[in-house]
Short mmCIF file of C-alpha atoms in Angstrom, two decimals:
data_model
loop_
_atom_site.label_atom_id
_atom_site.label_comp_id
_atom_site.label_asym_id
_atom_site.label_seq_id
_atom_site.Cartn_x
_atom_site.Cartn_y
_atom_site.Cartn_z
CA MET O 27 111.50 80.88 83.21
CA GLU O 28 112.00 83.66 80.68
CA GLY O 29 115.73 83.54 81.26
CA VAL O 30 115.83 79.81 80.61
CA MET O 31 113.77 80.25 77.44
CA HIS O 32 116.13 83.01 76.32
CA LEU O 33 119.15 80.79 76.92
CA LEU O 34 117.59 77.91 75.02
CA ALA O 35 116.59 80.17 72.12
CA HIS O 36 120.11 81.61 71.76
CA GLY O 37 122.12 78.45 72.12
CA GLY O 38 123.01 79.00 75.78
CA MET O 39 124.56 82.44 75.22
CA LEU O 40 123.59 85.52 77.24
CA PRO O 41 123.14 88.77 75.29
CA GLN O 42 125.89 91.36 75.49
CA TYR O 43 124.55 94.75 76.51
CA GLU O 44 126.49 97.88 75.75
CA PRO O 45 126.90 100.40 78.60
CA GLY O 46 125.45 103.32 76.60
CA GLU O 47 122.31 101.40 75.75
CA LYS O 48 120.45 102.27 78.98
CA LYS O 49 119.19 105.86 79.28
CA ILE O 50 118.04 107.51 82.48
CA SER O 51 114.55 108.97 82.25
CA LYS O 52 113.80 112.60 83.09
CA ARG O 53 111.68 111.51 86.03
CA ARG O 54 114.47 109.46 87.57
CA LYS O 55 116.98 112.22 86.96
CA GLY O 56 114.71 114.77 88.70
CA VAL O 57 114.16 112.54 91.70
CA MET O 58 117.91 112.01 92.01
CA GLN O 59 118.49 115.77 91.87
CA GLY O 60 116.01 116.24 94.72
CA VAL O 61 117.74 113.57 96.79
CA ILE O 62 121.14 115.20 96.21
CA VAL O 63 119.81 118.63 97.25
CA LEU O 64 118.27 117.13 100.39
CA LEU O 65 121.49 115.30 101.32
CA ALA O 66 123.52 118.46 100.65
CA GLY O 67 121.27 120.28 103.12
CA ILE O 68 121.93 117.62 105.76
CA LEU O 69 125.64 118.30 105.32
CA LEU O 70 125.69 122.11 104.80
CA VAL O 71 123.21 123.37 107.43
CA PRO O 72 125.20 122.03 110.42
CA ILE O 73 128.45 123.33 108.92
CA PHE O 74 127.04 126.86 108.52
CA GLY O 75 125.50 126.66 111.99
CA VAL O 76 128.80 125.72 113.61
CA MET O 77 130.63 128.43 111.69
CA ALA O 78 128.03 131.01 112.82
CA GLY O 79 128.57 129.96 116.44
CA PHE O 80 132.36 130.31 116.32
CA SER O 81 132.56 133.64 114.47
CA ASP O 82 132.04 137.12 115.90
CA GLY O 83 129.84 140.04 114.91
CA ARG O 84 128.92 140.58 111.34
CA ILE O 85 130.46 137.33 110.05
CA SER O 86 128.32 135.39 112.51
CA ASP O 87 125.21 137.01 111.04
CA VAL O 88 126.29 136.07 107.50
CA PHE O 89 126.85 132.40 108.42
CA GLY O 90 123.54 132.36 110.32
CA PHE O 91 121.76 133.74 107.24
CA PHE O 92 123.40 131.13 105.00
CA ALA O 93 122.47 128.37 107.45
CA ALA O 94 118.81 129.45 107.39
CA LEU O 95 118.79 129.93 103.61
CA THR O 96 120.42 126.53 103.05
CA ALA O 97 117.91 124.86 105.39
CA VAL O 98 114.94 126.36 103.52
CA VAL O 99 116.31 125.63 100.05
CA CYS O 100 117.51 122.09 100.78
CA PHE O 101 114.84 120.78 103.16
CA ILE O 102 111.92 122.26 101.26
CA GLY O 103 113.34 122.50 97.73
CA GLY O 104 114.72 118.93 97.65
CA PRO O 105 111.43 117.16 98.41
CA LEU O 106 109.55 119.60 96.13
CA ARG O 107 111.94 118.73 93.28
CA MET O 108 111.35 115.01 93.88
CA LEU O 109 107.58 115.54 93.98
CA PHE O 110 107.60 117.61 90.78
CA ALA O 111 109.69 115.01 88.96
CA ALA O 112 107.48 112.16 90.15
CA ILE O 113 104.26 113.86 89.07
CA PHE O 114 105.02 115.92 85.98
CA GLU O 115 108.14 114.63 84.26
CA GLU O 116 108.14 111.86 81.72
CA GLY O 117 109.10 108.41 82.94
CA ALA O 118 111.01 105.73 81.12
CA LYS O 119 109.37 104.43 78.00
CA PRO O 120 108.28 100.83 78.29
CA GLN O 121 110.67 98.51 76.54
CA PRO O 122 109.08 96.39 73.85
CA TYR O 123 108.88 92.79 74.89
CA ILE O 124 110.61 90.58 72.40
CA SER O 125 109.37 87.12 73.03
CA ALA O 126 111.83 84.41 72.38
CA PRO O 127 110.43 81.40 70.61
CA SER O 128 109.32 78.97 73.23
CA TYR O 129 111.16 75.71 73.55
CA MET O 130 109.26 72.76 72.22
CA PRO O 131 110.51 69.19 72.45
CA PRO O 132 111.15 67.41 69.16
CA ALA O 133 108.11 65.88 67.55
CA MET O 134 107.42 62.23 68.28
CA PRO O 135 107.70 59.88 65.32
CA PRO O 136 104.45 58.26 64.26
CA PRO O 137 103.72 54.93 65.97
CA THR O 138 104.84 51.84 64.15
CA GLN O 139 102.86 48.64 63.64
CA ALA O 140 104.73 46.69 66.31
CA ARG O 141 103.94 47.80 69.83
CA ILE O 142 107.10 48.79 71.62
CA SER O 143 106.92 48.99 75.38
CA ALA O 144 108.70 51.83 77.11
CA LEU O 145 109.34 49.57 80.08
CA PRO O 146 111.92 46.77 80.14
CA PRO O 147 110.64 43.19 80.24
CA PRO O 148 109.88 41.88 83.73
CA ALA O 149 112.93 40.38 85.41
CA VAL O 150 111.00 38.52 88.13
CA ASN O 151 108.92 35.46 87.43
CA THR O 152 105.59 36.49 88.91
CA GLN O 153 104.03 33.01 88.61
CA LEU O 154 106.22 31.58 91.38
CA TRP O 155 104.69 33.80 93.99
CA ARG O 156 102.37 32.26 96.52
CA PRO O 157 98.73 33.26 96.44
CA ARG O 158 97.59 35.78 98.99
CA GLN O 159 96.54 34.42 102.34
CA ASP O 160 92.84 34.59 103.14
CA THR O 161 92.73 36.88 106.14
CA ALA O 162 89.07 36.19 106.86
CA GLU O 163 90.13 33.01 108.70
CA ILE O 164 92.13 34.96 111.29
CA VAL O 165 90.25 35.38 114.58
CA PRO O 166 89.84 39.03 115.48
CA PRO O 167 91.40 40.03 118.82
CA THR O 168 89.05 40.27 121.74
CA SER O 169 88.24 43.67 123.10
CA VAL O 170 89.15 44.94 126.57
CA PRO O 171 85.54 45.05 127.84
CA ASP O 172 85.08 41.37 127.00
CA HIS O 173 88.07 40.39 129.12
CA THR O 174 87.04 42.53 132.11
CA THR O 175 83.48 41.29 131.90
CA LYS O 176 84.75 37.72 132.15
CA LEU O 177 86.78 38.68 135.22
CA LEU O 178 83.70 40.19 136.87
CA ASP O 179 81.69 37.06 136.13
CA LYS O 180 84.37 34.94 137.85
CA SER O 181 84.52 37.16 140.91
CA GLU O 182 80.75 37.23 141.34
CA SER O 183 80.47 33.49 140.99
CA GLY O 184 83.23 33.01 143.61
CA LYS O 185 81.36 35.11 146.20
CA GLU O 186 78.20 33.05 146.05
#
């Protein structure tokens, strides 16, 4: 409903936002850095592990060390960076709410002396209709037990 009120308040035009208007908060930036470090670890640790398996001797030890170091830094450091940003860094400042003037229908003119009906005059002559039928004269239908009781009375009288 706020969007509709905004459109009505501004003559049906949507506001034009400039791309530089929105700033990223420190908290969001820190969480994104942690996610990037974690995703880099998912990519780099297997690469260093494969390279350590294919190389010989001293080079294999270097790639194995880098694989272990990358795993510790990325898989522990990434979530710690996200946690630190979520707890300690400043979030986005709340945007002030600018309330658009609410839409109000135009004021009704004061009533005039002559009563004007909002409905059109009746098109059907209602005095030609027949009066309602009195339904109290209609005989109510008999019930099922009454009919079967009459049948039993006939059968008993026939046996005697």
